[in-house]
Tab-separated table of C-alpha atoms in Angstrom:
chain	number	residue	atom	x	y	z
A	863	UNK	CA	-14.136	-17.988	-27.913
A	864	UNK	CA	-14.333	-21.872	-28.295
A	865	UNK	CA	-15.501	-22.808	-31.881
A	866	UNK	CA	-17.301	-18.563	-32.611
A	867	UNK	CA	-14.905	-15.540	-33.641
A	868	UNK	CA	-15.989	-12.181	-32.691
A	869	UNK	CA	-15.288	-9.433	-34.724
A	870	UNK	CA	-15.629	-5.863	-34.302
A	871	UNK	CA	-16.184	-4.804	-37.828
A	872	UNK	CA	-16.793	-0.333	-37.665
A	873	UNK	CA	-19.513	0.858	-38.828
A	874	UNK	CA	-20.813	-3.006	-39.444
A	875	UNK	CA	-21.071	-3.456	-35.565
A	876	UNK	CA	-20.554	-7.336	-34.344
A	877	UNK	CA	-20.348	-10.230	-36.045
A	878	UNK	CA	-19.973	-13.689	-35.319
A	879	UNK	CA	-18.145	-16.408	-37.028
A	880	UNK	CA	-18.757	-19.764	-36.744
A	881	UNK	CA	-15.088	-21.352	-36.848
A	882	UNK	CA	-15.970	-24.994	-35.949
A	883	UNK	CA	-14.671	-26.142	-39.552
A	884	UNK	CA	-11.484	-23.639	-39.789
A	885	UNK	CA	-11.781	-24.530	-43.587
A	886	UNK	CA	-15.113	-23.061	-44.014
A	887	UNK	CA	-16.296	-20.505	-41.659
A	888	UNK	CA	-19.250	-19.037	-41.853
A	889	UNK	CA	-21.275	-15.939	-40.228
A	890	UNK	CA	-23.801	-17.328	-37.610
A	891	UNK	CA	-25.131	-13.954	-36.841
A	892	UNK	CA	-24.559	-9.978	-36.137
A	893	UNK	CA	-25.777	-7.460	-34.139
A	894	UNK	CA	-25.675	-3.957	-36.192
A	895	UNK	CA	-26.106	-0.312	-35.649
A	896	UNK	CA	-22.931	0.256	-33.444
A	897	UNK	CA	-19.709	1.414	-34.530
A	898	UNK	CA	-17.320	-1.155	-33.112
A	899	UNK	CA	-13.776	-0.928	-32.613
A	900	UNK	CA	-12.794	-4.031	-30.585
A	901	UNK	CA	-14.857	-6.777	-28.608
A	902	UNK	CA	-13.569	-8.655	-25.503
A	903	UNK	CA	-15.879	-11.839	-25.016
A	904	UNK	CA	-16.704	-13.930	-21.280
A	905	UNK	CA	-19.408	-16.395	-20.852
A	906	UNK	CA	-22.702	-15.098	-22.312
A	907	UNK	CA	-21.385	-11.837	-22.802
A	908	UNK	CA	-19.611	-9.767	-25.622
A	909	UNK	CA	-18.108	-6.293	-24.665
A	910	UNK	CA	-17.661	-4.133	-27.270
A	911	UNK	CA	-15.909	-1.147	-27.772
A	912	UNK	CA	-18.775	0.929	-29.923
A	913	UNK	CA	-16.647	4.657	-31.182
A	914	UNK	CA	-19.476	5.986	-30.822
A	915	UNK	CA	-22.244	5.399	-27.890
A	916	UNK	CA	-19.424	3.539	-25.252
A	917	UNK	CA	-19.436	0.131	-23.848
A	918	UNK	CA	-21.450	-2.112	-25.565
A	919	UNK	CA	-22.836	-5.248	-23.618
A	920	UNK	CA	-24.252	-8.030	-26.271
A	921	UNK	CA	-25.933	-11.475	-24.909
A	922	UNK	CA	-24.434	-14.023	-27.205
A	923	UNK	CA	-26.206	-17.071	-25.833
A	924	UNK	CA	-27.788	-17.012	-28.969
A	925	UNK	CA	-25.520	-16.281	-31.718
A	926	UNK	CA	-28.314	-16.208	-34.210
A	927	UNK	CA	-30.135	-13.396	-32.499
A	928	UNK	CA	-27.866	-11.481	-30.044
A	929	UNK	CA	-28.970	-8.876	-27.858
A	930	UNK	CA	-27.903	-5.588	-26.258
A	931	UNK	CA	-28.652	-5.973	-22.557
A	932	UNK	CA	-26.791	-2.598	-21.286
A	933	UNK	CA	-29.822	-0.441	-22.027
A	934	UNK	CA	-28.865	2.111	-19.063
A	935	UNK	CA	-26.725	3.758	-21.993
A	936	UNK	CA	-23.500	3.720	-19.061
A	937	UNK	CA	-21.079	4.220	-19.817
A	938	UNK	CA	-21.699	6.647	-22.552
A	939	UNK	CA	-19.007	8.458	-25.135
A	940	UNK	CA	-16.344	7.033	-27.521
A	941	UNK	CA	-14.783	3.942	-26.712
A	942	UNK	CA	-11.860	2.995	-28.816
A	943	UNK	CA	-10.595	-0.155	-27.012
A	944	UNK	CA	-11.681	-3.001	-24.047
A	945	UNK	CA	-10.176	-5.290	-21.810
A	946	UNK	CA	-11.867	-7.684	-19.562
A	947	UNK	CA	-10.342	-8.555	-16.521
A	948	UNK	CA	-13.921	-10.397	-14.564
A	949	UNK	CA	-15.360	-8.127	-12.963
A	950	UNK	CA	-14.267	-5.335	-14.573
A	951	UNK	CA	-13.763	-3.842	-18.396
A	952	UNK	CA	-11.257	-1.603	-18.615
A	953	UNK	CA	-11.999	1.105	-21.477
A	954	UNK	CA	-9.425	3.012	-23.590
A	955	UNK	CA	-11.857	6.434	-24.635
A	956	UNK	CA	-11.673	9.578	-26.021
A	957	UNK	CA	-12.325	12.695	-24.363
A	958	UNK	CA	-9.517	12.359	-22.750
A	959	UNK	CA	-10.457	10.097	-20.311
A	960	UNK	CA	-9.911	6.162	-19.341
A	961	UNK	CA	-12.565	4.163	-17.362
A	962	UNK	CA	-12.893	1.451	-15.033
A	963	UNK	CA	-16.690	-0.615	-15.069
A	964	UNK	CA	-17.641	-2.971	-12.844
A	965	UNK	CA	-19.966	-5.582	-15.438
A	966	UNK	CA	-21.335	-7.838	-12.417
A	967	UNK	CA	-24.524	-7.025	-13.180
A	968	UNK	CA	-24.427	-6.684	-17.244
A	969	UNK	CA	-27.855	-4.827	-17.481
A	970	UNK	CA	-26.175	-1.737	-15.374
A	971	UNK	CA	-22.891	-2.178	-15.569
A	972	UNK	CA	-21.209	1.077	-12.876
A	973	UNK	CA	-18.921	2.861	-13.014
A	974	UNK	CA	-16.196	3.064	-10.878
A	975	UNK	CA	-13.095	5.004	-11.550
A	976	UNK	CA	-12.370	7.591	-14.791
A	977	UNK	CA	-9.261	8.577	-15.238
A	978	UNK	CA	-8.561	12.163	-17.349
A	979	UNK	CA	-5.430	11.869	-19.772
A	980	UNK	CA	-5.021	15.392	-19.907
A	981	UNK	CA	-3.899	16.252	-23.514
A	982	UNK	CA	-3.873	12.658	-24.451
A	983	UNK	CA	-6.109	9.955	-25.902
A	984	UNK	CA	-6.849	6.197	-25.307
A	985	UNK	CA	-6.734	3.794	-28.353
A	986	UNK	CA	-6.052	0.697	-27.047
A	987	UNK	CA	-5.494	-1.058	-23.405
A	988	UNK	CA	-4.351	-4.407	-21.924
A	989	UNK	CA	-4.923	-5.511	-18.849
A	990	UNK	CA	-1.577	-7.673	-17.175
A	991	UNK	CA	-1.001	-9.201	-13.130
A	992	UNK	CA	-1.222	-5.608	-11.254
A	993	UNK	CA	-0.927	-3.236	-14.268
A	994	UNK	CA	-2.853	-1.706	-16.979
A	995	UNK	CA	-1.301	-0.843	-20.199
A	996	UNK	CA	-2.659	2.251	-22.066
A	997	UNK	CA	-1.924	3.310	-25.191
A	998	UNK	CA	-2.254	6.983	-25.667
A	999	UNK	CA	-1.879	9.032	-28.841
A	1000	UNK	CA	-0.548	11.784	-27.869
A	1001	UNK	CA	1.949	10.305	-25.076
A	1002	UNK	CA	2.611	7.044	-26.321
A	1003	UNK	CA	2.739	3.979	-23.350
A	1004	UNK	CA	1.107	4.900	-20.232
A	1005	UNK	CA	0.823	2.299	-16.933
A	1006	UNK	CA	-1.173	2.432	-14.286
A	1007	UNK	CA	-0.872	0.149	-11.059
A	1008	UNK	CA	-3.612	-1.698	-9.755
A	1009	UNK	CA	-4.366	-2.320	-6.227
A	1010	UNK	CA	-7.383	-2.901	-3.969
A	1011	UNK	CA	-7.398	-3.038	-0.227
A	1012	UNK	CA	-10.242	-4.119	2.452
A	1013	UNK	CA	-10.553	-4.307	6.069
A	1014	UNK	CA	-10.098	-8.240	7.082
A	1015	UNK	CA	-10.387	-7.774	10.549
A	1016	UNK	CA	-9.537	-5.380	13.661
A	1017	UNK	CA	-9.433	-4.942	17.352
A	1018	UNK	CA	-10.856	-2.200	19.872
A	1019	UNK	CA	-7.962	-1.968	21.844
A	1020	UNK	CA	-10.061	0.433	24.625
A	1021	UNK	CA	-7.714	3.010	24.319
A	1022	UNK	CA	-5.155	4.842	21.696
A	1023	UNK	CA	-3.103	2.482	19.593
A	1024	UNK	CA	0.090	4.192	18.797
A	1025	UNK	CA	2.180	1.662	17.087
A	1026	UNK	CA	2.088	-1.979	16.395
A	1027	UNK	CA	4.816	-4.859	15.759
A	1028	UNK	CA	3.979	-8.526	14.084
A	1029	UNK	CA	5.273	-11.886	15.162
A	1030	UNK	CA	4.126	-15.227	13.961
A	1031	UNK	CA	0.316	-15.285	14.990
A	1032	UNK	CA	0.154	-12.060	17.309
A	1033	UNK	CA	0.480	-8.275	16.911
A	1034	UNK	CA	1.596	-6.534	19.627
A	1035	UNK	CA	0.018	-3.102	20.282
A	1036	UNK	CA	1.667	-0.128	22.095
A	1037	UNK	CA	-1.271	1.087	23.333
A	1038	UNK	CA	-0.740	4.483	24.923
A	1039	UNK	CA	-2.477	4.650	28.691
A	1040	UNK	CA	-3.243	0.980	28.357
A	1041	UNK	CA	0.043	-0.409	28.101
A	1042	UNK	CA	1.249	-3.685	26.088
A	1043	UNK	CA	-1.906	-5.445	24.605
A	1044	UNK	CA	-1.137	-8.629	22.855
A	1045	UNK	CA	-3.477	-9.868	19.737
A	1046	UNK	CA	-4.175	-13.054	18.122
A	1047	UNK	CA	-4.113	-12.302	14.456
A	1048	UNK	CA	-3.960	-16.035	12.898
A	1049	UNK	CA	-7.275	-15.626	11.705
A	1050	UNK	CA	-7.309	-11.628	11.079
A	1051	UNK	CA	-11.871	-11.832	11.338
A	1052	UNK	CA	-11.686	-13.025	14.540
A	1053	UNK	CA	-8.794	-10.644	15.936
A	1054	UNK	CA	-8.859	-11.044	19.616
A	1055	UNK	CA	-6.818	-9.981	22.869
A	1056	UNK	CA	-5.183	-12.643	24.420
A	1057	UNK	CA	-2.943	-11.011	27.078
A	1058	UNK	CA	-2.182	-7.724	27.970
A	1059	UNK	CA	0.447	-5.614	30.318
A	1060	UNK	CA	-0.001	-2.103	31.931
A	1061	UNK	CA	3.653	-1.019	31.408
A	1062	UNK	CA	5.479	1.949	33.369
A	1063	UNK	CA	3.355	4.837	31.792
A	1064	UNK	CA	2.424	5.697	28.385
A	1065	UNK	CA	3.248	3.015	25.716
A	1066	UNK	CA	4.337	5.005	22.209
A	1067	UNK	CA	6.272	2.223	20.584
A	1068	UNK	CA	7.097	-1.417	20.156
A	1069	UNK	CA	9.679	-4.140	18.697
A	1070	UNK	CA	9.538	-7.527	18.809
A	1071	UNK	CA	12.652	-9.788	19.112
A	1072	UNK	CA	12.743	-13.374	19.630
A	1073	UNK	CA	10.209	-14.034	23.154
A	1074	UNK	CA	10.799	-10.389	23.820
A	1075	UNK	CA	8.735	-7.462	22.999
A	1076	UNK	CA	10.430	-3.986	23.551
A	1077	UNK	CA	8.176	-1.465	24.730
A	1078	UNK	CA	9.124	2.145	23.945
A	1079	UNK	CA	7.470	4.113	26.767
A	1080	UNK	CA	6.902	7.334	29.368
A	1081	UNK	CA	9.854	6.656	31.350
A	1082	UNK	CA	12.015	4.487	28.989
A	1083	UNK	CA	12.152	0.696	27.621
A	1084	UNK	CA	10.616	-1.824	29.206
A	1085	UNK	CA	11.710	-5.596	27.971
A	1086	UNK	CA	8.612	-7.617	28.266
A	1087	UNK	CA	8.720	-11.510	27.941
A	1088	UNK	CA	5.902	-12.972	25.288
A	1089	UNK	CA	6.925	-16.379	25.417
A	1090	UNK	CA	3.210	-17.442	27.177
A	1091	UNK	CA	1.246	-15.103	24.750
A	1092	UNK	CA	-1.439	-15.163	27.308
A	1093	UNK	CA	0.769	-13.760	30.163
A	1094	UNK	CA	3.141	-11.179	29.219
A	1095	UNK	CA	5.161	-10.117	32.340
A	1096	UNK	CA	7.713	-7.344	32.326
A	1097	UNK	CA	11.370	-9.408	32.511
A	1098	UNK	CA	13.555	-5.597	32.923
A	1099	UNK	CA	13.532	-2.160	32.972
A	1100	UNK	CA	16.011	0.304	31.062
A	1101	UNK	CA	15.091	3.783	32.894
A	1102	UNK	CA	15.624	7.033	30.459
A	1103	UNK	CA	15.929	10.965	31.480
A	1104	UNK	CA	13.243	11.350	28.498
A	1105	UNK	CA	10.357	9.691	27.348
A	1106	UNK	CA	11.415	7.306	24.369
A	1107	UNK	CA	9.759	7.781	21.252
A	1108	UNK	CA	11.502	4.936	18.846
A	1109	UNK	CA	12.878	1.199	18.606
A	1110	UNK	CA	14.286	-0.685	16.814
A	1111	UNK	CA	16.448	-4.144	17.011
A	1112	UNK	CA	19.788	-5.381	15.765
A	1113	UNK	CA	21.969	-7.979	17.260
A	1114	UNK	CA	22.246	-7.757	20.641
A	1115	UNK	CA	21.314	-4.162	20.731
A	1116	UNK	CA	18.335	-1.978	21.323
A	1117	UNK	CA	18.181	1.594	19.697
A	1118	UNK	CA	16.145	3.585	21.706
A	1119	UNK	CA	15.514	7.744	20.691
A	1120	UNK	CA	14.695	9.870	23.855
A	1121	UNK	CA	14.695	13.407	23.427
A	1122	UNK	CA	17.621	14.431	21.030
A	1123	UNK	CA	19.560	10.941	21.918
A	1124	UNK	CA	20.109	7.695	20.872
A	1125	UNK	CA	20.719	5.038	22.811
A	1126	UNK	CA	22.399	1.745	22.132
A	1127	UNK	CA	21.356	-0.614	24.976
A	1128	UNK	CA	22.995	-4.054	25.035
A	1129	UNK	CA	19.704	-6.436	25.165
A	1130	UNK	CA	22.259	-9.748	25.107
A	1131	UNK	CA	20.974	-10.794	28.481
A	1132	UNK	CA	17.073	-9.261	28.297
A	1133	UNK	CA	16.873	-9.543	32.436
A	1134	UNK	CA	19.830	-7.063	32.441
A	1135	UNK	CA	19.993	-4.807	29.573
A	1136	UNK	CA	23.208	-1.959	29.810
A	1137	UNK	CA	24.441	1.090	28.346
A	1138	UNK	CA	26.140	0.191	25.425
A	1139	UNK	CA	26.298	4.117	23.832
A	1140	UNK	CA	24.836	7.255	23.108
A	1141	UNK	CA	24.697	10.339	20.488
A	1142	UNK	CA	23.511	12.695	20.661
A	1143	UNK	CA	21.515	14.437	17.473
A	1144	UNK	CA	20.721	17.887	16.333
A	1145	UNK	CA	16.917	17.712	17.216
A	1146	UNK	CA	14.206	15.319	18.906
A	1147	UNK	CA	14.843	12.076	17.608
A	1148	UNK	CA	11.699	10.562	16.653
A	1149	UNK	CA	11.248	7.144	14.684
A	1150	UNK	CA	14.273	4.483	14.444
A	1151	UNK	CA	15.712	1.724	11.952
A	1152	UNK	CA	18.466	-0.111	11.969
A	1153	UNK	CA	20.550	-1.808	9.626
A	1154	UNK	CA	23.649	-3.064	10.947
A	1155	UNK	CA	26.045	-1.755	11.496
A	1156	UNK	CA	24.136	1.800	10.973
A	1157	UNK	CA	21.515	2.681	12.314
A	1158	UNK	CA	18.888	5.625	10.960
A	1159	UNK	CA	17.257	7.824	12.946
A	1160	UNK	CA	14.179	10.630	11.757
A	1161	UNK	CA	15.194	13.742	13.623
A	1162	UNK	CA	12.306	15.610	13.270
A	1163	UNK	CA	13.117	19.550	11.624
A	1164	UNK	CA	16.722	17.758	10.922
A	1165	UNK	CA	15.947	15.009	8.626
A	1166	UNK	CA	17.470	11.946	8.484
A	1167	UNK	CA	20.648	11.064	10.327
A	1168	UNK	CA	22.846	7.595	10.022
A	1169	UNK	CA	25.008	6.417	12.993
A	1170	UNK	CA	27.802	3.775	12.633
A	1171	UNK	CA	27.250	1.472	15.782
A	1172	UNK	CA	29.712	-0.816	15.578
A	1173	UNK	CA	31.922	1.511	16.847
A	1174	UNK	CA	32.898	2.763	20.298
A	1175	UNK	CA	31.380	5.631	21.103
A	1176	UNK	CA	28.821	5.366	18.281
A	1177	UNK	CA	28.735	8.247	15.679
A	1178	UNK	CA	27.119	9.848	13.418
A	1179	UNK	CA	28.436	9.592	9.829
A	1180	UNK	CA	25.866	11.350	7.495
A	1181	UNK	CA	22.765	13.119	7.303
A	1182	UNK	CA	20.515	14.165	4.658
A	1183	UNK	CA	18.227	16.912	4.990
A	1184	UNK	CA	14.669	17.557	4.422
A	1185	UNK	CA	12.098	20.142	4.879
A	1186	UNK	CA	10.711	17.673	8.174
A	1187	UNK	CA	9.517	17.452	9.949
A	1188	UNK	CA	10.710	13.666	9.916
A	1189	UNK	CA	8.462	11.349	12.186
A	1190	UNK	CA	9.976	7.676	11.400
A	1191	UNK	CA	11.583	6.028	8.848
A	1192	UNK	CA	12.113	2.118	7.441
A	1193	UNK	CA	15.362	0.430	5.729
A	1194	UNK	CA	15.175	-1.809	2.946
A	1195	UNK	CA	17.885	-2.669	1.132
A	1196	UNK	CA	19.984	0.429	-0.185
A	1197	UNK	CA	17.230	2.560	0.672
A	1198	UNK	CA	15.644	4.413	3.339
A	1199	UNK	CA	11.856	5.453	3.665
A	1200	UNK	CA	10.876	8.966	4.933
A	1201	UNK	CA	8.003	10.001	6.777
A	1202	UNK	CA	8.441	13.698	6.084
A	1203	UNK	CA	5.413	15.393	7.046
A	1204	UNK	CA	3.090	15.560	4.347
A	1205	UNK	CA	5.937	13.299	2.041
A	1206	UNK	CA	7.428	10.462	1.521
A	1207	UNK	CA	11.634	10.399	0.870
A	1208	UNK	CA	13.501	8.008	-0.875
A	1209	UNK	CA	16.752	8.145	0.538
A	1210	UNK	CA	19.731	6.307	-1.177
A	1211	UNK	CA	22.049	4.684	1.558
A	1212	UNK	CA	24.134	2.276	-0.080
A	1213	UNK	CA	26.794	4.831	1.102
A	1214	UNK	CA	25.789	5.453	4.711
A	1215	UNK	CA	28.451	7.835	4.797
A	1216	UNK	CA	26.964	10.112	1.716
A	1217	UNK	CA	22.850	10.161	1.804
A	1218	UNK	CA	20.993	11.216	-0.901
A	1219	UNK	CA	17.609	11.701	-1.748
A	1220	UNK	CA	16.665	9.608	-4.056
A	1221	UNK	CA	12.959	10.383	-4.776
A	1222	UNK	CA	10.018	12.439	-3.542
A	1223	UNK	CA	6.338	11.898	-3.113
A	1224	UNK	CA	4.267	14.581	-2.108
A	1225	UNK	CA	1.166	14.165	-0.587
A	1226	UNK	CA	-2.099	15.542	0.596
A	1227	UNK	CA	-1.799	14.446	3.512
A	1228	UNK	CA	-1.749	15.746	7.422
A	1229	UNK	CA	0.960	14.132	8.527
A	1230	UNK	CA	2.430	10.711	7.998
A	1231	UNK	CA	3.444	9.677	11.586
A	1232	UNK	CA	4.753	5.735	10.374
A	1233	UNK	CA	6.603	4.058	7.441
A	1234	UNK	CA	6.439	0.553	6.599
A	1235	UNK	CA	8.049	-1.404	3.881
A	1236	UNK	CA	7.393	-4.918	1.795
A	1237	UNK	CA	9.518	-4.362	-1.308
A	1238	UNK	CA	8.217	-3.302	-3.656
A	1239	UNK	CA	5.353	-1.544	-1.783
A	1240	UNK	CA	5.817	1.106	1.107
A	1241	UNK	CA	2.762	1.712	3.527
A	1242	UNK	CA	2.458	5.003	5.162
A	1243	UNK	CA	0.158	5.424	8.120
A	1244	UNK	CA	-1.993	8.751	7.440
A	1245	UNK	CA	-2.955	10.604	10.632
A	1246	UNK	CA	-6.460	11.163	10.338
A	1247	UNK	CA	-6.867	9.376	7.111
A	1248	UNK	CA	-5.781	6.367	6.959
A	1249	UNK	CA	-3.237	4.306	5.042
A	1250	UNK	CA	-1.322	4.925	1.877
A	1251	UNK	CA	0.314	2.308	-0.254
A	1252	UNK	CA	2.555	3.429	-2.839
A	1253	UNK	CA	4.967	1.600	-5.186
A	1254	UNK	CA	9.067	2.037	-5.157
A	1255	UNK	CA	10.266	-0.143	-7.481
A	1256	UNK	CA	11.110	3.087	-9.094
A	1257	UNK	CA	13.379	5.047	-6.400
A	1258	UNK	CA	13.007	8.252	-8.720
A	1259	UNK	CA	9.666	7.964	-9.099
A	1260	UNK	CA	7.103	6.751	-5.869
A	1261	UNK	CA	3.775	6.364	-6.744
A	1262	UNK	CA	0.709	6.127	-4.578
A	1263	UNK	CA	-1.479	2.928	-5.778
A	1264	UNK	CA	-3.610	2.345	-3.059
A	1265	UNK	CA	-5.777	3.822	-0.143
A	1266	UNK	CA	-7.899	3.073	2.337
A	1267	UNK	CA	-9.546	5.169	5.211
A	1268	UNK	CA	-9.618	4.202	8.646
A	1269	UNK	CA	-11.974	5.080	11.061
A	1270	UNK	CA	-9.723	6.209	13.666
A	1271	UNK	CA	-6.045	7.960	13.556
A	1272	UNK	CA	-3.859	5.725	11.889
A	1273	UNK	CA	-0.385	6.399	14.232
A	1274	UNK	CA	1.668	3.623	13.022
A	1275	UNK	CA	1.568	0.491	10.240
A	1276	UNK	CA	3.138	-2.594	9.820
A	1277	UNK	CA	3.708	-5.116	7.222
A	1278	UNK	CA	3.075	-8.833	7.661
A	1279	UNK	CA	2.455	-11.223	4.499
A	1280	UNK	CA	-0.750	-10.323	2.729
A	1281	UNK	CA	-1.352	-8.304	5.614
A	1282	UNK	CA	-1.204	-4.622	6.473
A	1283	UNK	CA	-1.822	-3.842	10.347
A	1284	UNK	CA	-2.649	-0.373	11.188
A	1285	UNK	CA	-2.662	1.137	14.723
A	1286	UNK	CA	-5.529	3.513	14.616
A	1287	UNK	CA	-5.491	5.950	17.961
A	1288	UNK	CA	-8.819	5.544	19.069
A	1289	UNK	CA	-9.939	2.776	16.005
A	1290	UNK	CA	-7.987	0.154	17.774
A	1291	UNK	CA	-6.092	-1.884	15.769
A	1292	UNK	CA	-6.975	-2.735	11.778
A	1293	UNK	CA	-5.787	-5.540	9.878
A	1294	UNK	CA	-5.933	-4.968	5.947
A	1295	UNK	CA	-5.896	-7.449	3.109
A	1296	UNK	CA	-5.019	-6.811	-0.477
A	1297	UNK	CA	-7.770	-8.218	-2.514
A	1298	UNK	CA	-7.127	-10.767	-5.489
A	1299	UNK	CA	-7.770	-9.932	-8.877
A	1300	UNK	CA	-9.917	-7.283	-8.093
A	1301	UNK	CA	-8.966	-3.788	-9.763
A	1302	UNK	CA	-10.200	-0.375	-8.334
A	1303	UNK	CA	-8.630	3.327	-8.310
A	1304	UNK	CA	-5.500	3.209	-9.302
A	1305	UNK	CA	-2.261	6.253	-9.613
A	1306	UNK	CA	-1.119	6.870	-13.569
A	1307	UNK	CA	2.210	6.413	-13.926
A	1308	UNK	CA	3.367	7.797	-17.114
């Protein structure tokens, strides 16, 4: 660290090496009686790795006389390795464990996430972007993922907020008895409503398309024009024998579930939307994606179902199922995302006509009623928990890196730059952001 060397020298504890002549260094001072193992250094501080009483923090200011300032004796046990990633140290231990400390304040540092490596032991660790490298003993490499999220801003929407789509500056919020509420998200602190339409009953689902916003509702889909933000008006009406539940855009086409049916609704001319097709399914069609020319459908206690729609009459061409039930689903690519009750599915469609699950990840969870994807994270809105983030860059294996409770009932989640928008029931709508180089509990992934 600029013109001193730090070296963690056992049972010799610290010492530090004046290297401003690289010809002839010389020790400028030590700090004994610790055990050291390795030493990460930052500003005034060394952090040492001491085998035998944990996390050593040493004021350097003064390299002749340095100081132990961490006299709290936290955290405590073997430490065999540290990384510093500001504000946190990252500690490769024994007894079986790996820790997380927050070091803000050096004199009692916290805390803040251990990690059991059950049969295994941390040597060493390395701390990279999003991921933190363990080396274990017994098990060889292990990584954990790194992620962080915090409210940024929300909405009371005054009633139940079921589902939400993003466009540009505004989410639009289906929100149940209330209608269409429309909300200026440019600066996600100061989240406010900015126009708002009852619609024809009970609003349970939204896409947005162009100056259009699709409103999934009581009595059908209502087309609603958003081009004035500030004065949404209702441009057409597409009348249904059930409530509709899901929708989703795709050229000129609306896919609408109601009941056990999809719809295809020609949307070409928004003032005069028409039949276009139907199927119908096994069960009650719930959430819909579509990715032409198929579109996916989560049939509830029947999994997932793909319909060719570029076809007339539409059909179904494969199905994959699941032990449901399925409440919605999102496409990315040659995969589709599950809610399955309490999981989430990794579904292979590169081959709409042959689905295959892919990948499984079970959680404790009450039910997952939405699915949202930014490659290579998924976001999962948790009814009466919150949301879950979890990482698919690994079809086979999804792992959950992320959480954060919301106060409300988190019905449905979308995905929007750095920004995660929940619709949470009664907690109105919440707008998360992923914080920067800050690293808190984190999912092994071994």
């Amino acid at each position: 660290s600029g013109s001193k060397a730090y070296v963690a020298d056992s049972t010799r504890g610290l010492r530090i090496i004046d290297i401003t002549d690289r010809a002839h260094p010389f020790e400028a001072g030590f700090y004994a009686g610790i055990f050291a193992r390795n030493v990460a250094v930052s500003g005034s501080y060394a952090y040492v790795a001491d085998m035998s009483s944990g996390l050593q923090i040493i004021d350097v200011r003064n390299v002749a006389n340095p100081v132990k300032v961490n006299t709290s004796g936290v955290p405590a046990g073997s430490v065999y390795d540290v990384a510093l990633e500001w504000p946190y140290a990252y500690l490769a231990s024994a007894g079986d464990v790996m820790r997380i400390v927050d070091v803000t304040n050096a004199v009692t540092p916290t805390v803040v996430y251990t990690h059991p490596l059950t049969g295994g032991q941390g040597y060493g660790v390395v701390v990279a972007g999003n991921y933190a490298y363990l080396a274990d003993v017994s098990y060889g490499l292990r990584v954990y993922s790194l992620a962080a999220y915090t409210e940024t801003g929300g909405y009371d929407t005054l009633a139940s907020a079921q589902k939400v789509a993003v466009s540009g500056a505004y989410a639009y919020v289906a929100d149940g008895s209330k209608g269409l509420r429309v909300v200026h998200v440019g600066n996600p602190g100061a989240a406010s409503v900015v126009g708002e339409l009852q619609t024809r009953g009970y609003a349970a689902n939204v896409a947005v398309g162009g100056s259009y916003a699709y409103v999934a509702g009581q009595y059908g889909l209502s087309i609603v024009d958003v081009a004035s933000p500030a004065a949404p008006v209702e441009a057409s009406f597409y009348a249904l024998p059930a409530s509709a539940n899901g929708v989703a855009l795709a050229g000129p086409y609306a896919f609408v579930t109601s009941g056990s049916t999809l719809h295809v609704v020609n949307v070409s001319n928004p003032l005069a939307p028409a039949a276009a097709g139907m199927v119908e399914l096994p069960g009650y069609a719930v959430g819909v994606a579509a990715a032409w020319p198929y579109v996916y459908v989560a049939n509830y206690n029947h999994g997932l179902r793909a319909v060719q729609v570029n076809v007339l009459p539409p059909e179904e061409v494969s199905s994959c199922t699941t032990l449901g039930p399925a409440y919605d689903v999102a496409v990315a690519g040659s995969y589709a995302y599950l809610a399955d009750w309490s999981a989430l599915r990794v579904i292979d469609v590169s081959d709409p006509d042959d689905l295959s699950e892919a990948g499984v990840l079970d959680l404790p969870s009450r039910v997952i009623w939405s699915v949202a994807v930014a490659w290579p994270q998924v976001y999962l809105a948790d009814y009466g928990y919150g949301v879950r983030v979890v990482d698919v860059s690994n079809p086979a294996e999804p792992g959950e890196i992320g959480t954060f409770a919301t106060a409300g009932d988190a019905y449905g989640v979308a995905a929007a730059g750095n920004v995660v928008y929940v619709a949470d029931g009664p907690g109105g709508l919440v707008m998360l952001g992923q914080e920067g180089h800050v690293y808190l509990p984190l999912v092994l992934r071994g």
